[in-house]
Amino acid sequence: MDPVKLAKLQAQAAANRIGGKGTMRRKIVRKTKSSTAQDDKKLQGALKKLNVQPIPGVEEVNMFREDGNVLHFSAPKVHAAVSANTFAVYGAGHVKELTELVPGILNQLGPDSLASLRKLAESYQAIQQSQQRAPNAGAAGADDDDDVPDLVENFDQVEDKPAEKTGIEDLN
């Protein structure tokens, strides 16, 4: 037998052997790392023990973060165990700035979000002031365009010049 091939087979056999010489060759079953599906199953089991109940009719969930942004869930599934003070929110959450959700979120702001609301009001005032300045500057430039332009040439000199023949006169 070819020595290279023999060495390859012996290495392969050694990899499959768990114990010492004379033991059965068994495959080593490696466990996969835990996935999110397993974590979800464990979470569902823990929530069942708490006897959570689904809450119908929840249109959106907003969680205010410390950095001033909002974790926004639109049309989530919400389950709650009020006795255990536990709420579970299922759905795709998106981190949004407070300015994106302003009209519908004002009634949800509490005293802790007052600083964020002040920053928001200041930014709106700055935007409005800049918009008021921009049209005024544009209006001043537009007034210059509406004026009658100054005459640079003398029309009498143009009349004194003899008219050049055009191609139409040549055709007649």
XYZ file of N, CA and C in Angstrom:
516
model
N 0.851 -1.179 0.000
C 0.000 0.000 0.000
C 0.892 1.235 0.000
N 0.402 2.287 -0.600
C 1.145 3.537 -0.708
C 1.302 4.165 0.685
N 2.531 4.539 1.078
C 2.728 5.066 2.437
C 1.978 6.380 2.684
N 1.808 7.195 1.674
C 1.086 8.461 1.842
C -0.390 8.187 2.115
N -0.937 7.236 1.360
C -2.344 6.876 1.525
C -2.567 6.227 2.885
N -1.620 5.390 3.333
C -1.719 4.721 4.625
C -1.697 5.751 5.764
N -0.830 6.734 5.667
C -0.746 7.771 6.699
C -2.035 8.578 6.762
N -2.617 8.820 5.612
C -3.873 9.572 5.552
C -5.001 8.788 6.219
N -5.096 7.495 5.951
C -6.132 6.653 6.552
C -5.943 6.538 8.059
N -4.682 6.407 8.522
C -4.429 6.303 9.960
C -4.811 7.604 10.670
N -4.536 8.727 10.048
C -4.909 10.011 10.643
C -6.423 10.149 10.724
N -7.096 9.662 9.690
C -8.558 9.725 9.671
C -9.142 8.805 10.735
N -8.569 7.617 10.915
C -9.051 6.671 11.912
C -8.790 7.202 13.315
N -7.662 7.860 13.516
C -7.340 8.405 14.833
C -8.305 9.527 15.205
N -8.766 10.240 14.218
C -9.704 11.329 14.483
C -11.057 10.799 14.924
N -11.429 9.607 14.458
C -12.732 9.034 14.790
C -12.713 8.247 16.093
N -11.540 7.909 16.604
C -11.442 7.081 17.803
C -11.513 7.963 19.039
N -12.412 7.609 19.960
C -12.578 8.397 21.171
C -11.629 7.907 22.265
N -11.591 6.597 22.504
C -10.778 6.034 23.589
C -9.400 5.629 23.101
N -8.816 4.651 23.786
C -7.482 4.164 23.428
C -7.559 3.100 22.352
N -6.472 2.280 22.276
C -6.369 1.247 21.253
C -7.405 0.158 21.518
N -8.096 -0.261 20.477
C -9.070 -1.330 20.597
C -10.480 -0.866 20.896
N -10.745 0.416 21.037
C -12.104 0.894 21.294
C -12.822 1.133 19.980
N -14.132 1.226 20.071
C -14.932 1.455 18.870
C -14.722 2.872 18.356
N -14.834 2.981 17.083
C -14.727 4.305 16.465
C -16.117 4.932 16.429
N -16.243 6.029 17.106
C -17.534 6.711 17.163
C -17.350 8.165 16.767
N -18.343 8.666 16.134
C -18.326 10.075 15.749
C -18.577 10.931 16.992
N -17.899 12.029 17.065
C -18.120 12.970 18.151
C -19.249 13.904 17.725
N -20.302 13.918 18.504
C -21.437 14.779 18.203
C -21.202 16.105 18.909
N -20.976 17.116 18.129
C -20.733 18.442 18.694
C -22.064 19.177 18.800
N -22.279 19.776 19.943
C -23.521 20.515 20.157
C -23.410 21.876 19.490
N -24.499 22.290 18.878
C -24.526 23.614 18.266
C -24.738 24.655 19.358
N -24.267 25.830 19.091
C -24.452 26.909 20.052
C -25.924 27.281 20.098
N -26.364 27.781 21.261
C -27.785 28.089 21.417
C -28.192 29.179 20.433
N -29.316 28.992 19.829
C -29.814 29.957 18.856
C -30.924 30.782 19.482
N -31.371 31.750 18.750
C -32.438 32.609 19.264
C -33.754 31.851 19.376
N -33.921 30.821 18.544
C -35.155 30.035 18.624
C -35.245 29.328 19.972
N -34.115 28.805 20.449
C -34.120 28.145 21.754
C -34.357 29.160 22.863
N -33.775 30.337 22.714
C -33.992 31.383 23.710
C -35.455 31.801 23.744
N -36.077 31.884 22.575
C -37.496 32.241 22.517
C -38.356 31.181 23.193
N -38.010 29.913 23.000
C -38.774 28.835 23.640
C -38.653 28.913 25.155
N -37.453 29.193 25.648
C -37.263 29.322 27.096
C -38.051 30.510 27.631
N -38.047 31.595 26.889
C -38.790 32.779 27.304
C -40.289 32.498 27.323
N -40.778 31.815 26.295
C -42.204 31.470 26.244
C -42.584 30.586 27.432
N -41.707 29.638 27.768
C -41.970 28.769 28.920
C -42.020 29.552 30.221
N -41.113 30.486 30.401
C -41.098 31.304 31.615
C -42.342 32.187 31.683
N -42.765 32.717 30.540
C -43.965 33.556 30.529
C -45.226 32.737 30.799
N -45.252 31.491 30.344
C -46.411 30.630 30.627
C -46.538 30.374 32.117
N -45.405 30.215 32.794
C -45.434 29.987 34.240
C -46.016 31.194 34.971
N -45.797 32.387 34.412
C -46.336 33.603 35.015
C -47.794 33.843 34.638
N -48.327 33.010 33.741
C -49.720 33.101 33.300
C -50.002 34.450 32.626
N -49.231 34.757 31.586
C -49.438 36.005 30.854
C -50.651 35.879 29.942
N -51.330 36.995 29.747
C -52.508 37.050 28.891
C -52.264 38.067 27.780
N -52.718 37.778 26.555
C -52.541 38.758 25.474
C -53.425 39.983 25.701
N -52.902 41.128 25.346
C -53.655 42.379 25.453
C -54.000 42.819 24.035
N -55.280 42.781 23.654
C -55.655 43.162 22.285
C -55.766 44.678 22.138
N -55.647 45.138 20.903
C -55.888 46.542 20.585
C -54.722 47.480 20.832
N -53.519 46.968 20.999
C -52.366 47.854 21.188
C -51.857 48.248 19.809
N -51.906 49.538 19.497
C -51.500 50.025 18.175
C -50.005 50.272 18.084
N -49.423 50.813 19.161
C -47.992 51.094 19.149
C -47.452 51.083 20.568
N -46.140 50.836 20.661
C -45.449 50.877 21.946
C -44.219 51.753 21.758
N -44.042 52.710 22.657
C -42.880 53.598 22.614
C -42.128 53.471 23.925
N -40.840 53.158 23.834
C -39.990 53.078 25.018
C -38.948 54.183 24.905
N -38.933 55.063 25.891
C -38.026 56.201 25.868
C -36.677 55.776 26.428
N -35.635 56.060 25.668
C -34.287 55.686 26.079
C -33.599 56.870 26.747
N -32.498 56.585 27.443
C -31.790 57.633 28.174
C -31.124 58.642 27.246
N -30.763 58.211 26.030
C -30.077 59.118 25.112
C -31.034 60.054 24.378
N -32.328 59.987 24.691
C -33.300 60.885 24.074
C -34.015 60.277 22.881
N -33.589 59.122 22.431
C -34.256 58.448 21.320
C -35.408 57.603 21.843
N -36.203 57.093 20.928
C -37.384 56.310 21.284
C -37.316 54.973 20.563
N -37.559 53.888 21.299
C -37.679 52.563 20.693
C -39.155 52.391 20.354
N -39.470 52.362 19.061
C -40.852 52.414 18.578
C -41.248 51.075 17.969
N -42.335 50.487 18.478
C -42.927 49.271 17.928
C -44.277 49.655 17.341
N -44.502 49.372 16.067
C -45.816 49.641 15.486
C -46.542 48.314 15.319
N -47.771 48.251 15.782
C -48.631 47.061 15.767
C -47.942 45.859 16.406
N -47.513 45.965 17.687
C -46.860 44.828 18.337
C -47.877 43.890 18.976
N -47.408 42.716 19.328
C -48.197 41.792 20.145
C -47.735 42.008 21.578
N -48.676 42.277 22.466
C -48.335 42.560 23.855
C -49.012 41.531 24.745
N -48.219 40.924 25.620
C -48.732 39.986 26.610
C -48.355 40.537 27.973
N -49.233 40.339 28.963
C -48.964 40.910 30.278
C -49.421 39.980 31.385
N -48.656 40.000 32.469
C -49.037 39.375 33.726
C -49.002 40.499 34.752
N -50.164 41.086 35.007
C -50.234 42.265 35.851
C -49.828 41.928 37.280
N -50.182 40.739 37.750
C -49.835 40.362 39.122
C -48.325 40.274 39.316
N -47.599 39.886 38.273
C -46.140 39.783 38.358
C -45.451 41.041 37.837
N -46.238 42.043 37.427
C -45.707 43.286 36.868
C -44.771 42.987 35.696
N -45.231 42.121 34.797
C -44.418 41.684 33.660
C -45.175 41.937 32.370
N -44.486 42.563 31.423
C -45.053 42.825 30.106
C -44.083 42.309 29.058
N -44.618 41.670 28.020
C -43.792 41.181 26.913
C -44.303 41.826 25.631
N -43.385 42.433 24.885
C -43.728 43.109 23.636
C -43.035 42.369 22.505
N -43.821 41.884 21.532
C -43.281 41.157 20.386
C -43.465 41.996 19.131
N -42.431 42.077 18.337
C -42.515 42.813 17.083
C -41.168 43.415 16.744
N -41.121 44.050 15.591
C -39.879 44.681 15.140
C -39.824 46.098 15.696
N -38.813 46.359 16.501
C -38.646 47.679 17.083
C -37.644 48.494 16.291
N -37.920 49.780 16.156
C -37.038 50.690 15.428
C -36.659 51.838 16.353
N -35.378 52.178 16.370
C -34.922 53.318 17.162
C -35.127 54.574 16.324
N -35.930 55.488 16.848
C -36.235 56.726 16.135
C -35.949 57.901 17.048
N -35.728 59.049 16.431
C -35.543 60.266 17.215
C -36.910 60.794 17.635
N -36.891 61.549 18.692
C -38.133 62.088 19.238
C -38.833 62.991 18.235
N -38.067 63.673 17.385
C -38.650 64.604 16.421
C -39.492 63.890 15.371
N -39.183 62.633 15.082
C -39.935 61.894 14.068
C -41.327 61.518 14.553
N -41.517 61.426 15.863
C -42.786 60.956 16.419
C -43.560 62.049 17.154
N -43.169 63.318 16.963
C -43.681 64.403 17.802
C -45.197 64.530 17.868
N -45.952 64.635 16.801
C -47.372 64.951 17.004
C -48.115 63.904 17.835
N -47.858 62.636 17.605
C -48.608 61.606 18.309
C -48.028 61.220 19.643
N -46.857 61.714 19.980
C -46.166 61.244 21.174
C -46.214 62.259 22.317
N -46.764 63.438 22.068
C -46.744 64.494 23.086
C -47.482 64.095 24.359
N -48.592 63.371 24.233
C -49.342 62.989 25.425
C -48.647 61.878 26.212
N -47.636 61.237 25.631
C -46.918 60.165 26.316
C -45.691 60.675 27.060
N -45.300 61.916 26.801
C -44.105 62.457 27.443
C -44.389 62.757 28.904
N -43.475 62.350 29.751
C -43.605 62.590 31.178
C -42.621 63.642 31.637
N -42.516 63.826 32.951
C -41.596 64.840 33.470
C -40.132 64.509 33.186
N -39.802 63.236 33.054
C -38.417 62.864 32.774
C -38.018 63.199 31.340
N -38.985 63.361 30.463
C -38.695 63.695 29.066
C -38.797 65.193 28.811
N -38.888 65.965 29.867
C -39.040 67.410 29.727
C -37.820 68.040 29.062
N -36.638 67.553 29.392
C -35.415 68.098 28.780
C -35.412 67.834 27.281
N -35.826 66.648 26.885
C -35.889 66.328 25.458
C -36.903 67.217 24.755
N -38.006 67.488 25.417
C -39.038 68.344 24.835
C -38.528 69.781 24.678
N -37.740 70.258 25.633
C -37.169 71.603 25.516
C -36.214 71.686 24.331
N -35.361 70.667 24.189
C -34.431 70.639 23.056
C -35.201 70.637 21.741
N -36.285 69.887 21.719
C -37.113 69.799 20.525
C -37.726 71.157 20.189
N -38.231 71.844 21.204
C -38.834 73.159 20.981
C -37.787 74.157 20.491
N -36.590 74.107 21.066
C -35.524 75.016 20.628
C -35.130 74.745 19.182
N -35.064 73.482 18.814
C -34.691 73.158 17.432
C -35.772 73.627 16.458
N -37.047 73.490 16.837
C -38.120 73.974 15.969
C -38.071 75.495 15.819
N -37.777 76.191 16.907
C -37.676 77.647 16.823
C -36.530 78.054 15.914
N -35.410 77.359 16.012
C -34.262 77.672 15.157
C -34.595 77.416 13.692
N -35.316 76.342 13.426
C -35.705 76.021 12.047
C -36.647 77.091 11.499
N -37.621 77.508 12.319
C -38.565 78.522 11.866
C -37.872 79.855 11.612
N -36.919 80.221 12.466
C -36.197 81.474 12.265
C -35.373 81.430 10.992
N -34.736 80.306 10.732
C -33.934 80.197 9.508
C -34.830 80.215 8.271
N -36.030 79.648 8.369
C -36.952 79.667 7.231
C -37.504 81.067 6.998
N -37.679 81.835 8.064
C -38.164 83.201 7.904
C -37.097 84.086 7.288
N -35.847 83.842 7.618
C -34.749 84.630 7.052
C -34.547 84.306 5.579
N -34.645 83.051 5.222
C -34.390 82.631 3.840
C -35.390 83.245 2.855
N -36.701 83.226 3.102
C -37.622 83.854 2.145
C -37.416 85.360 2.045
N -37.064 86.030 3.147
C -36.825 87.474 3.096
C -35.625 87.782 2.219
N -34.590 86.985 2.316
C -33.410 87.192 1.480
C -33.758 86.910 0.022
N -34.564 85.913 -0.216
C -34.985 85.585 -1.580
C -35.903 86.648 -2.145
N -36.724 87.266 -1.312
C -37.635 88.306 -1.775
C -36.857 89.547 -2.178
N -35.801 89.869 -1.466
C -34.991 91.036 -1.822
C -34.336 90.815 -3.172
N -33.876 89.644 -3.432
C -33.283 89.327 -4.730
C -34.329 89.301 -5.821
N -35.530 88.894 -5.510
C -36.594 88.830 -6.512
C -37.051 90.226 -6.907
N -37.009 91.197 -5.976
C -37.391 92.565 -6.297
C -36.447 93.157 -7.334
N -35.176 92.816 -7.268
C -34.211 93.317 -8.235
C -34.523 92.791 -9.630
N -35.032 91.599 -9.727
C -35.338 91.007 -11.026
C -36.572 91.647 -11.660
N -37.493 92.157 -10.842
C -38.722 92.735 -11.371
C -38.527 94.156 -11.900
N -37.441 94.826 -11.545
C -37.198 96.200 -11.993
C -36.906 96.235 -13.490
N -37.159 97.409 -14.068
C -36.872 97.620 -15.487
C -35.365 97.766 -15.642
N -34.758 97.059 -16.578
C -33.303 97.157 -16.730
C -32.908 98.516 -17.302
N -31.692 98.941 -16.967
C -31.170 100.212 -17.476
C -30.827 100.065 -18.951
N -31.054 101.176 -19.702
C -30.721 101.154 -21.126
C -29.236 101.413 -21.302
N -28.584 100.545 -22.041
C -27.150 100.671 -22.249
C -26.860 101.224 -23.638
N -27.650 100.844 -24.604
C -27.392 101.238 -25.992
C -28.307 102.391 -26.399
N -27.912 103.072 -27.456
C -28.707 104.149 -28.009
C -29.427 103.601 -29.240
N -30.758 103.661 -29.235
C -31.515 103.075 -30.338
C -31.408 103.906 -31.624
N -31.115 105.181 -31.515
C -30.976 106.026 -32.707
C -29.815 105.565 -33.569
N -28.754 105.125 -32.931
C -27.595 104.653 -33.681
C -27.927 103.392 -34.455
N -28.744 102.588 -33.932
C -29.124 101.346 -34.597
C -29.941 101.652 -35.845
N -30.815 102.685 -35.808
C -31.644 103.035 -36.955
C -30.812 103.622 -38.088
N -29.727 104.302 -37.770
C -28.896 104.927 -38.790
C -28.157 103.898 -39.635
N -27.901 102.746 -39.083
C -27.161 101.730 -39.827
C -28.039 101.181 -40.947
N -27.464 100.926 -42.109
C -28.269 100.343 -43.190
C -28.611 98.894 -42.856
N -29.778 98.497 -43.245
C -30.231 97.142 -42.962
C -29.502 96.160 -43.861
N -29.101 95.080 -43.294
C -28.410 94.057 -44.076
C -29.439 93.224 -44.806
N -29.027 92.701 -45.944
C -29.942 91.863 -46.706
C -30.014 90.498 -46.053
N -31.211 89.995 -45.997
C -31.392 88.662 -45.448
C -31.605 87.682 -46.571
N -31.602 86.466 -46.254
C -31.774 85.415 -47.253
C -33.151 85.441 -47.876
N -34.148 85.987 -47.209
C -35.512 86.019 -47.726
C -35.605 87.025 -48.868
N -34.942 88.174 -48.735
C -34.970 89.182 -49.796
C -34.294 88.654 -51.053
N -33.272 87.856 -50.873
C -32.578 87.288 -52.027
C -33.482 86.329 -52.792
N -34.350 85.677 -52.124
C -35.235 84.723 -52.776
C -36.284 85.427 -53.627
N -36.709 86.642 -53.260
C -37.748 87.367 -53.997
C -37.212 87.981 -55.194
